[in-house]
């Protein structure tokens, strides 16, 4: 067994490779007597595997929500791409204006590619966006949209009834949800001439009440090679107390503890107050990975969400349902017998649409020479009751009062490279 002396501690003593953590053993400074304790990173083969599907995943929307979601998605795609291809056509359309604002913030190369892709969609003999092939065509002006809305929610049951009481939830209730990043793995580095990749990661959380929370972009690594991984939790350090970690191991276990080994880098959090959040509650995480900065995603999501929400509200008003009561100041405001049903249903559809839209839009300007890709992950909590969430199934080890989902594997591709981000969500009582 090799004894690495303190004088060697400045060297790179570990390499996080696809085959597992380095087999190098790190020795702590000797005590006055007795053998030196030896620290060995947990090998890859012992780390928990990230899954393609985890409890709470919204793999596809319920059948009764799909027609509404498809129309919302076509409205967003059609308005944004037609405005980018023909900017003069965007006048008076909030969604189209959001698209123009977004493309203005892209790098010149990305803006050029997005414009070219948008122009190609405009000259197609049959528009993939149907009635929404041009800006200005709002949801309520399209034949069949009213029928779509009434299929989502039985309007006859959405009249405010003061006798209907708010749901009585059984304690303990969860109060907060967090999304954590556990590790990023480079499966295959990009095809550039440089020896390694610099990777940035950022994104947003679409909450069930309509809020879009941004978390700032950060550098995952500026020296990313094929086979390498960057950890953000404590899993590789096992049961070793943080106080006894040699400094060289600190980078391997930047967050968490032996009692909470899967506590990773917190990306974003949100309240689960049932007085404000409709249940079942749908939460959409959007992650954008790239080799260079590309802002504007947060404003784009917020602007499109607000515009679609206003158009839905106008249709509800036309149906005789007070949108102010049904949707509230924020989508899903709880009005007994009214806001819960419509807020949860339409919130779920809108959250899914935004994630699908961003993935699709980024795909229009991603190419083999420029790594940028978006992935969205939509989950749904059945209720704020801890027992209901525990009933979803398998979970990660976590401290008392915390329920953590298994690790989710989000796969990114671009510029010849392949990467994986392993994430999970957790709730707190």
GROMACS .gro file of C-alpha atoms in nm:
model
  429
    1UNK     CA    1   0.000   0.000   0.000
    2UNK     CA    2   0.148   0.332  -0.109
    3UNK     CA    3   0.202   0.595   0.161
    4UNK     CA    4   0.157   0.936   0.000
    5UNK     CA    5   0.347   1.189   0.206
    6UNK     CA    6   0.218   1.543   0.269
    7UNK     CA    7   0.479   1.679   0.025
    8UNK     CA    8   0.285   1.515  -0.260
    9UNK     CA    9  -0.052   1.661  -0.168
   10UNK     CA   10  -0.032   1.935  -0.430
   11UNK     CA   11  -0.039   1.686  -0.713
   12UNK     CA   12  -0.358   1.562  -0.865
   13UNK     CA   13  -0.405   1.259  -0.642
   14UNK     CA   14  -0.727   1.132  -0.788
   15UNK     CA   15  -0.885   1.099  -1.127
   16UNK     CA   16  -1.259   1.050  -1.166
   17UNK     CA   17  -1.274   0.813  -1.459
   18UNK     CA   18  -1.553   0.609  -1.614
   19UNK     CA   19  -1.398   0.299  -1.466
   20UNK     CA   20  -1.427   0.439  -1.115
   21UNK     CA   21  -1.244   0.660  -0.870
   22UNK     CA   22  -0.868   0.631  -0.868
   23UNK     CA   23  -0.730   0.345  -0.665
   24UNK     CA   24  -0.482   0.579  -0.497
   25UNK     CA   25  -0.507   0.571  -0.120
   26UNK     CA   26  -0.459   0.886   0.081
   27UNK     CA   27  -0.298   0.863   0.425
   28UNK     CA   28  -0.377   1.105   0.706
   29UNK     CA   29  -0.092   1.258   0.905
   30UNK     CA   30   0.024   1.003   1.156
   31UNK     CA   31  -0.087   1.026   1.513
   32UNK     CA   32   0.159   0.994   1.798
   33UNK     CA   33   0.117   0.619   1.798
   34UNK     CA   34  -0.065   0.351   1.605
   35UNK     CA   35  -0.121   0.288   1.233
   36UNK     CA   36  -0.220   0.566   0.995
   37UNK     CA   37  -0.593   0.571   0.895
   38UNK     CA   38  -0.635   0.519   0.522
   39UNK     CA   39  -0.903   0.690   0.312
   40UNK     CA   40  -1.033   0.528  -0.003
   41UNK     CA   41  -1.292   0.691  -0.233
   42UNK     CA   42  -1.604   0.486  -0.301
   43UNK     CA   43  -1.551   0.333  -0.648
   44UNK     CA   44  -1.788   0.392  -0.936
   45UNK     CA   45  -1.921   0.040  -0.916
   46UNK     CA   46  -2.056   0.113  -0.567
   47UNK     CA   47  -2.219   0.448  -0.648
   48UNK     CA   48  -2.595   0.457  -0.694
   49UNK     CA   49  -2.701   0.444  -1.056
   50UNK     CA   50  -2.908   0.724  -1.207
   51UNK     CA   51  -3.235   0.611  -1.366
   52UNK     CA   52  -3.421   0.718  -1.678
   53UNK     CA   53  -3.750   0.718  -1.485
   54UNK     CA   54  -3.804   0.790  -1.116
   55UNK     CA   55  -4.113   0.820  -0.892
   56UNK     CA   56  -4.315   1.133  -0.963
   57UNK     CA   57  -4.207   1.157  -1.329
   58UNK     CA   58  -4.463   1.295  -1.573
   59UNK     CA   59  -4.368   1.078  -1.869
   60UNK     CA   60  -4.668   1.196  -2.066
   61UNK     CA   61  -4.967   1.411  -1.984
   62UNK     CA   62  -5.303   1.251  -1.900
   63UNK     CA   63  -5.514   1.198  -2.209
   64UNK     CA   64  -5.764   1.471  -2.122
   65UNK     CA   65  -5.484   1.733  -2.105
   66UNK     CA   66  -5.305   1.644  -2.428
   67UNK     CA   67  -5.528   1.836  -2.674
   68UNK     CA   68  -5.492   2.154  -2.468
   69UNK     CA   69  -5.115   2.110  -2.432
   70UNK     CA   70  -5.073   2.044  -2.804
   71UNK     CA   71  -5.260   2.364  -2.891
   72UNK     CA   72  -5.059   2.568  -2.641
   73UNK     CA   73  -4.734   2.425  -2.778
   74UNK     CA   74  -4.832   2.495  -3.140
   75UNK     CA   75  -4.928   2.852  -3.045
   76UNK     CA   76  -4.585   2.915  -2.887
   77UNK     CA   77  -4.385   2.748  -3.165
   78UNK     CA   78  -4.575   2.917  -3.446
   79UNK     CA   79  -4.563   3.268  -3.302
   80UNK     CA   80  -4.194   3.259  -3.208
   81UNK     CA   81  -4.056   3.107  -3.527
   82UNK     CA   82  -4.272   3.314  -3.764
   83UNK     CA   83  -4.169   3.633  -3.582
   84UNK     CA   84  -3.800   3.540  -3.600
   85UNK     CA   85  -3.832   3.468  -3.972
   86UNK     CA   86  -4.040   3.783  -4.039
   87UNK     CA   87  -3.994   4.032  -3.753
   88UNK     CA   88  -4.252   4.276  -3.890
   89UNK     CA   89  -4.525   4.016  -3.833
   90UNK     CA   90  -4.471   4.017  -3.456
   91UNK     CA   91  -4.655   4.344  -3.394
   92UNK     CA   92  -4.920   4.311  -3.124
   93UNK     CA   93  -4.836   3.949  -3.032
   94UNK     CA   94  -4.674   3.907  -2.691
   95UNK     CA   95  -4.542   3.559  -2.763
   96UNK     CA   96  -4.388   3.670  -3.091
   97UNK     CA   97  -4.230   3.969  -2.918
   98UNK     CA   98  -4.079   3.732  -2.659
   99UNK     CA   99  -3.918   3.535  -2.940
  100UNK     CA  100  -3.761   3.846  -3.093
  101UNK     CA  101  -3.625   3.953  -2.756
  102UNK     CA  102  -3.473   3.609  -2.708
  103UNK     CA  103  -3.300   3.587  -3.046
  104UNK     CA  104  -3.151   3.934  -2.993
  105UNK     CA  105  -2.962   3.798  -2.690
  106UNK     CA  106  -2.811   3.497  -2.868
  107UNK     CA  107  -2.459   3.493  -3.005
  108UNK     CA  108  -2.449   3.597  -3.373
  109UNK     CA  109  -2.380   3.241  -3.487
  110UNK     CA  110  -2.670   3.096  -3.288
  111UNK     CA  111  -2.906   3.375  -3.396
  112UNK     CA  112  -2.819   3.307  -3.760
  113UNK     CA  113  -2.889   2.935  -3.726
  114UNK     CA  114  -3.218   2.994  -3.542
  115UNK     CA  115  -3.330   3.243  -3.806
  116UNK     CA  116  -3.246   3.001  -4.087
  117UNK     CA  117  -3.437   2.718  -3.916
  118UNK     CA  118  -3.736   2.947  -3.858
  119UNK     CA  119  -3.740   3.054  -4.222
  120UNK     CA  120  -3.740   2.691  -4.336
  121UNK     CA  121  -4.046   2.623  -4.119
  122UNK     CA  122  -4.227   2.918  -4.280
  123UNK     CA  123  -4.184   2.792  -4.636
  124UNK     CA  124  -4.310   2.442  -4.561
  125UNK     CA  125  -4.611   2.349  -4.777
  126UNK     CA  126  -4.798   2.232  -4.470
  127UNK     CA  127  -4.721   2.420  -4.150
  128UNK     CA  128  -4.650   2.193  -3.851
  129UNK     CA  129  -4.827   2.453  -3.636
  130UNK     CA  130  -5.166   2.436  -3.807
  131UNK     CA  131  -5.384   2.738  -3.735
  132UNK     CA  132  -5.101   2.895  -3.535
  133UNK     CA  133  -4.861   2.924  -3.828
  134UNK     CA  134  -4.838   3.302  -3.793
  135UNK     CA  135  -4.833   3.554  -3.506
  136UNK     CA  136  -5.152   3.718  -3.388
  137UNK     CA  137  -5.365   3.403  -3.399
  138UNK     CA  138  -5.465   3.375  -3.035
  139UNK     CA  139  -5.600   3.064  -2.872
  140UNK     CA  140  -5.958   3.183  -2.833
  141UNK     CA  141  -5.983   3.274  -3.202
  142UNK     CA  142  -5.920   2.917  -3.319
  143UNK     CA  143  -6.214   2.690  -3.381
  144UNK     CA  144  -6.227   2.407  -3.134
  145UNK     CA  145  -6.028   2.572  -2.856
  146UNK     CA  146  -6.336   2.623  -2.638
  147UNK     CA  147  -6.424   2.255  -2.672
  148UNK     CA  148  -6.067   2.169  -2.572
  149UNK     CA  149  -6.090   2.379  -2.256
  150UNK     CA  150  -6.424   2.230  -2.152
  151UNK     CA  151  -6.274   1.881  -2.184
  152UNK     CA  152  -6.000   1.974  -1.939
  153UNK     CA  153  -6.234   2.104  -1.673
  154UNK     CA  154  -6.608   2.063  -1.637
  155UNK     CA  155  -6.703   2.430  -1.647
  156UNK     CA  156  -7.042   2.361  -1.491
  157UNK     CA  157  -6.861   2.259  -1.174
  158UNK     CA  158  -6.639   2.566  -1.163
  159UNK     CA  159  -6.893   2.805  -1.020
  160UNK     CA  160  -6.786   2.931  -0.684
  161UNK     CA  161  -6.968   2.757  -0.401
  162UNK     CA  162  -6.914   2.911  -0.055
  163UNK     CA  163  -7.025   2.583   0.104
  164UNK     CA  164  -6.728   2.396  -0.039
  165UNK     CA  165  -6.443   2.384   0.209
  166UNK     CA  166  -6.075   2.376   0.132
  167UNK     CA  167  -5.915   2.029   0.136
  168UNK     CA  168  -5.823   1.900   0.480
  169UNK     CA  169  -5.476   1.752   0.453
  170UNK     CA  170  -5.340   1.499   0.699
  171UNK     CA  171  -5.016   1.593   0.878
  172UNK     CA  172  -4.724   1.582   0.843
  173UNK     CA  173  -4.724   1.804   0.537
  174UNK     CA  174  -4.427   1.887   0.317
  175UNK     CA  175  -4.343   2.256   0.305
  176UNK     CA  176  -4.068   2.287   0.046
  177UNK     CA  177  -3.921   2.113  -0.257
  178UNK     CA  178  -3.560   2.135  -0.375
  179UNK     CA  179  -3.385   2.010  -0.689
  180UNK     CA  180  -3.024   1.894  -0.641
  181UNK     CA  181  -2.741   1.822  -0.882
  182UNK     CA  182  -2.540   1.517  -0.773
  183UNK     CA  183  -2.286   1.474  -1.052
  184UNK     CA  184  -2.207   1.554  -1.414
  185UNK     CA  185  -2.035   1.291  -1.622
  186UNK     CA  186  -1.855   1.338  -1.954
  187UNK     CA  187  -1.923   1.031  -2.165
  188UNK     CA  188  -1.761   1.170  -2.479
  189UNK     CA  189  -1.604   1.514  -2.507
  190UNK     CA  190  -1.687   1.752  -2.788
  191UNK     CA  191  -1.512   1.736  -3.121
  192UNK     CA  192  -1.323   2.065  -3.090
  193UNK     CA  193  -0.947   2.083  -3.133
  194UNK     CA  194  -0.899   2.173  -2.765
  195UNK     CA  195  -0.790   1.903  -2.525
  196UNK     CA  196  -1.089   1.943  -2.291
  197UNK     CA  197  -1.431   2.106  -2.256
  198UNK     CA  198  -1.553   2.398  -2.047
  199UNK     CA  199  -1.911   2.324  -1.948
  200UNK     CA  200  -2.169   2.567  -1.806
  201UNK     CA  201  -2.506   2.469  -1.659
  202UNK     CA  202  -2.807   2.687  -1.576
  203UNK     CA  203  -3.184   2.673  -1.590
  204UNK     CA  204  -3.525   2.747  -1.448
  205UNK     CA  205  -3.801   2.594  -1.240
  206UNK     CA  206  -4.159   2.637  -1.358
  207UNK     CA  207  -4.378   2.630  -1.049
  208UNK     CA  208  -4.741   2.512  -1.047
  209UNK     CA  209  -4.864   2.864  -0.959
  210UNK     CA  210  -4.706   3.016  -1.268
  211UNK     CA  211  -4.384   3.151  -1.123
  212UNK     CA  212  -4.064   3.086  -1.321
  213UNK     CA  213  -3.758   3.073  -1.096
  214UNK     CA  214  -3.415   3.113  -1.248
  215UNK     CA  215  -3.094   2.969  -1.109
  216UNK     CA  216  -2.772   3.127  -1.229
  217UNK     CA  217  -2.540   2.954  -1.471
  218UNK     CA  218  -2.229   2.809  -1.314
  219UNK     CA  219  -1.917   2.638  -1.440
  220UNK     CA  220  -1.928   2.261  -1.398
  221UNK     CA  221  -1.572   2.219  -1.518
  222UNK     CA  222  -1.318   2.403  -1.730
  223UNK     CA  223  -1.115   2.086  -1.785
  224UNK     CA  224  -1.366   1.818  -1.884
  225UNK     CA  225  -1.226   1.510  -2.055
  226UNK     CA  226  -1.394   1.192  -2.174
  227UNK     CA  227  -1.463   0.955  -1.886
  228UNK     CA  228  -1.437   1.222  -1.618
  229UNK     CA  229  -1.710   1.310  -1.372
  230UNK     CA  230  -1.756   1.605  -1.139
  231UNK     CA  231  -1.928   1.514  -0.808
  232UNK     CA  232  -2.149   1.754  -0.613
  233UNK     CA  233  -2.258   1.534  -0.319
  234UNK     CA  234  -2.091   1.326  -0.045
  235UNK     CA  235  -2.142   0.977  -0.184
  236UNK     CA  236  -1.777   0.915  -0.280
  237UNK     CA  237  -1.659   0.977   0.077
  238UNK     CA  238  -1.885   0.716   0.232
  239UNK     CA  239  -1.907   0.726   0.612
  240UNK     CA  240  -1.593   0.933   0.662
  241UNK     CA  241  -1.671   1.244   0.874
  242UNK     CA  242  -1.609   1.573   0.695
  243UNK     CA  243  -1.389   1.692   0.981
  244UNK     CA  244  -1.140   1.414   0.910
  245UNK     CA  245  -1.129   1.455   0.531
  246UNK     CA  246  -0.785   1.543   0.392
  247UNK     CA  247  -0.801   1.866   0.196
  248UNK     CA  248  -0.738   1.682  -0.128
  249UNK     CA  249  -1.067   1.493  -0.084
  250UNK     CA  250  -1.279   1.804  -0.021
  251UNK     CA  251  -1.339   1.850  -0.395
  252UNK     CA  252  -1.474   1.497  -0.417
  253UNK     CA  253  -1.743   1.563  -0.157
  254UNK     CA  254  -1.835   1.934  -0.172
  255UNK     CA  255  -2.186   1.897  -0.025
  256UNK     CA  256  -2.369   1.665   0.211
  257UNK     CA  257  -2.243   1.448   0.496
  258UNK     CA  258  -2.225   1.082   0.599
  259UNK     CA  259  -2.584   1.116   0.727
  260UNK     CA  260  -2.703   1.279   0.403
  261UNK     CA  261  -2.468   1.151   0.130
  262UNK     CA  262  -2.693   1.250  -0.161
  263UNK     CA  263  -2.734   1.614  -0.062
  264UNK     CA  264  -2.591   1.772  -0.375
  265UNK     CA  265  -2.564   2.122  -0.511
  266UNK     CA  266  -2.903   2.287  -0.460
  267UNK     CA  267  -3.017   2.423  -0.795
  268UNK     CA  268  -3.350   2.574  -0.695
  269UNK     CA  269  -3.625   2.546  -0.432
  270UNK     CA  270  -3.993   2.635  -0.405
  271UNK     CA  271  -4.268   2.650  -0.146
  272UNK     CA  272  -4.534   2.378  -0.128
  273UNK     CA  273  -4.783   2.580   0.075
  274UNK     CA  274  -5.125   2.423  -0.006
  275UNK     CA  275  -5.289   2.763   0.047
  276UNK     CA  276  -5.106   2.887  -0.263
  277UNK     CA  277  -5.005   2.578  -0.462
  278UNK     CA  278  -5.273   2.362  -0.629
  279UNK     CA  279  -5.247   1.987  -0.582
  280UNK     CA  280  -5.168   1.764  -0.755
  281UNK     CA  281  -4.877   2.004  -0.810
  282UNK     CA  282  -4.664   1.994  -1.125
  283UNK     CA  283  -4.305   2.123  -1.122
  284UNK     CA  284  -4.094   2.159  -1.435
  285UNK     CA  285  -3.714   2.178  -1.414
  286UNK     CA  286  -3.534   2.309  -1.724
  287UNK     CA  287  -3.156   2.258  -1.753
  288UNK     CA  288  -2.949   2.424  -2.025
  289UNK     CA  289  -2.595   2.295  -2.080
  290UNK     CA  290  -2.341   2.467  -2.304
  291UNK     CA  291  -1.981   2.564  -2.364
  292UNK     CA  292  -2.055   2.935  -2.360
  293UNK     CA  293  -2.303   3.183  -2.215
  294UNK     CA  294  -2.643   3.215  -2.379
  295UNK     CA  295  -2.888   3.414  -2.169
  296UNK     CA  296  -3.251   3.501  -2.226
  297UNK     CA  297  -3.417   3.169  -2.141
  298UNK     CA  298  -3.573   3.293  -1.819
  299UNK     CA  299  -3.741   3.596  -1.977
  300UNK     CA  300  -3.860   3.383  -2.268
  301UNK     CA  301  -4.027   3.129  -2.038
  302UNK     CA  302  -4.186   3.397  -1.821
  303UNK     CA  303  -4.318   3.597  -2.117
  304UNK     CA  304  -4.466   3.295  -2.295
  305UNK     CA  305  -4.621   3.160  -1.975
  306UNK     CA  306  -4.784   3.495  -1.900
  307UNK     CA  307  -4.916   3.535  -2.255
  308UNK     CA  308  -5.063   3.184  -2.272
  309UNK     CA  309  -5.216   3.226  -1.928
  310UNK     CA  310  -5.385   3.551  -2.033
  311UNK     CA  311  -5.531   3.389  -2.344
  312UNK     CA  312  -5.667   3.098  -2.139
  313UNK     CA  313  -5.813   3.346  -1.890
  314UNK     CA  314  -5.990   3.529  -2.172
  315UNK     CA  315  -6.155   3.204  -2.282
  316UNK     CA  316  -6.262   3.124  -1.927
  317UNK     CA  317  -6.422   3.467  -1.898
  318UNK     CA  318  -6.607   3.402  -2.222
  319UNK     CA  319  -6.736   3.077  -2.075
  320UNK     CA  320  -6.874   3.265  -1.777
  321UNK     CA  321  -6.606   3.150  -1.535
  322UNK     CA  322  -6.438   3.433  -1.350
  323UNK     CA  323  -6.074   3.392  -1.445
  324UNK     CA  324  -5.980   3.620  -1.160
  325UNK     CA  325  -6.128   3.369  -0.917
  326UNK     CA  326  -6.036   3.056  -1.107
  327UNK     CA  327  -5.676   3.145  -1.177
  328UNK     CA  328  -5.613   3.410  -0.914
  329UNK     CA  329  -5.326   3.656  -0.919
  330UNK     CA  330  -5.101   3.358  -0.978
  331UNK     CA  331  -5.220   3.054  -1.168
  332UNK     CA  332  -5.369   2.805  -0.928
  333UNK     CA  333  -5.466   3.040  -0.647
  334UNK     CA  334  -5.676   2.827  -0.417
  335UNK     CA  335  -6.047   2.901  -0.415
  336UNK     CA  336  -6.239   2.611  -0.257
  337UNK     CA  337  -6.417   2.414  -0.526
  338UNK     CA  338  -6.283   2.635  -0.803
  339UNK     CA  339  -5.917   2.730  -0.813
  340UNK     CA  340  -5.776   2.390  -0.715
  341UNK     CA  341  -5.922   2.198  -1.007
  342UNK     CA  342  -5.849   2.445  -1.283
  343UNK     CA  343  -5.517   2.559  -1.140
  344UNK     CA  344  -5.381   2.205  -1.115
  345UNK     CA  345  -5.502   2.099  -1.461
  346UNK     CA  346  -5.397   2.404  -1.660
  347UNK     CA  347  -5.080   2.448  -1.455
  348UNK     CA  348  -4.976   2.093  -1.543
  349UNK     CA  349  -5.037   2.154  -1.913
  350UNK     CA  350  -4.849   2.485  -1.916
  351UNK     CA  351  -4.552   2.349  -1.722
  352UNK     CA  352  -4.515   2.059  -1.963
  353UNK     CA  353  -4.550   2.288  -2.265
  354UNK     CA  354  -4.272   2.523  -2.154
  355UNK     CA  355  -4.026   2.237  -2.106
  356UNK     CA  356  -4.111   2.084  -2.444
  357UNK     CA  357  -4.090   2.424  -2.612
  358UNK     CA  358  -3.743   2.509  -2.479
  359UNK     CA  359  -3.599   2.169  -2.576
  360UNK     CA  360  -3.743   2.208  -2.927
  361UNK     CA  361  -3.631   2.569  -2.971
  362UNK     CA  362  -3.272   2.502  -2.863
  363UNK     CA  363  -3.266   2.211  -3.106
  364UNK     CA  364  -3.325   2.459  -3.388
  365UNK     CA  365  -2.989   2.628  -3.334
  366UNK     CA  366  -2.779   2.351  -3.179
  367UNK     CA  367  -2.533   2.201  -3.426
  368UNK     CA  368  -2.222   1.984  -3.449
  369UNK     CA  369  -1.987   2.275  -3.377
  370UNK     CA  370  -2.163   2.429  -3.078
  371UNK     CA  371  -2.263   2.247  -2.761
  372UNK     CA  372  -2.588   2.383  -2.622
  373UNK     CA  373  -2.883   2.164  -2.530
  374UNK     CA  374  -3.184   2.195  -2.303
  375UNK     CA  375  -3.353   1.917  -2.111
  376UNK     CA  376  -3.669   1.940  -1.907
  377UNK     CA  377  -3.787   1.721  -1.623
  378UNK     CA  378  -4.149   1.742  -1.511
  379UNK     CA  379  -4.267   1.583  -1.187
  380UNK     CA  380  -4.601   1.578  -1.008
  381UNK     CA  381  -4.671   1.552  -0.635
  382UNK     CA  382  -5.010   1.395  -0.553
  383UNK     CA  383  -5.068   1.605  -0.240
  384UNK     CA  384  -4.876   1.792   0.032
  385UNK     CA  385  -4.911   1.492   0.263
  386UNK     CA  386  -4.578   1.321   0.335
  387UNK     CA  387  -4.747   0.981   0.339
  388UNK     CA  388  -4.877   1.033  -0.017
  389UNK     CA  389  -4.531   1.127  -0.142
  390UNK     CA  390  -4.374   0.831   0.037
  391UNK     CA  391  -4.628   0.617  -0.147
  392UNK     CA  392  -4.471   0.711  -0.480
  393UNK     CA  393  -4.212   0.437  -0.428
  394UNK     CA  394  -3.835   0.407  -0.406
  395UNK     CA  395  -3.634   0.686  -0.243
  396UNK     CA  396  -3.277   0.785  -0.157
  397UNK     CA  397  -3.144   0.763   0.201
  398UNK     CA  398  -3.210   1.100   0.367
  399UNK     CA  399  -3.237   1.253   0.717
  400UNK     CA  400  -3.561   1.249   0.915
  401UNK     CA  401  -3.819   1.488   0.774
  402UNK     CA  402  -3.676   1.463   0.422
  403UNK     CA  403  -3.796   1.243   0.134
  404UNK     CA  404  -3.561   1.225  -0.164
  405UNK     CA  405  -3.630   1.077  -0.506
  406UNK     CA  406  -3.386   0.838  -0.674
  407UNK     CA  407  -3.126   0.992  -0.905
  408UNK     CA  408  -3.259   1.099  -1.245
  409UNK     CA  409  -3.034   1.073  -1.551
  410UNK     CA  410  -3.064   1.367  -1.794
  411UNK     CA  411  -2.863   1.309  -2.113
  412UNK     CA  412  -2.715   1.592  -2.320
  413UNK     CA  413  -2.564   1.577  -2.670
  414UNK     CA  414  -2.398   1.837  -2.889
  415UNK     CA  415  -2.082   1.917  -3.086
  416UNK     CA  416  -2.000   1.548  -3.093
  417UNK     CA  417  -2.005   1.530  -2.712
  418UNK     CA  418  -2.223   1.334  -2.471
  419UNK     CA  419  -2.282   1.426  -2.109
  420UNK     CA  420  -2.503   1.311  -1.824
  421UNK     CA  421  -2.640   1.519  -1.536
  422UNK     CA  422  -2.761   1.318  -1.237
  423UNK     CA  423  -3.022   1.507  -1.035
  424UNK     CA  424  -3.291   1.442  -0.777
  425UNK     CA  425  -3.572   1.625  -0.598
  426UNK     CA  426  -3.640   1.625  -0.225
  427UNK     CA  427  -3.920   1.754  -0.004
  428UNK     CA  428  -3.908   1.876   0.356
  429UNK     CA  429  -4.167   1.864   0.632
   0.00000   0.00000   0.00000
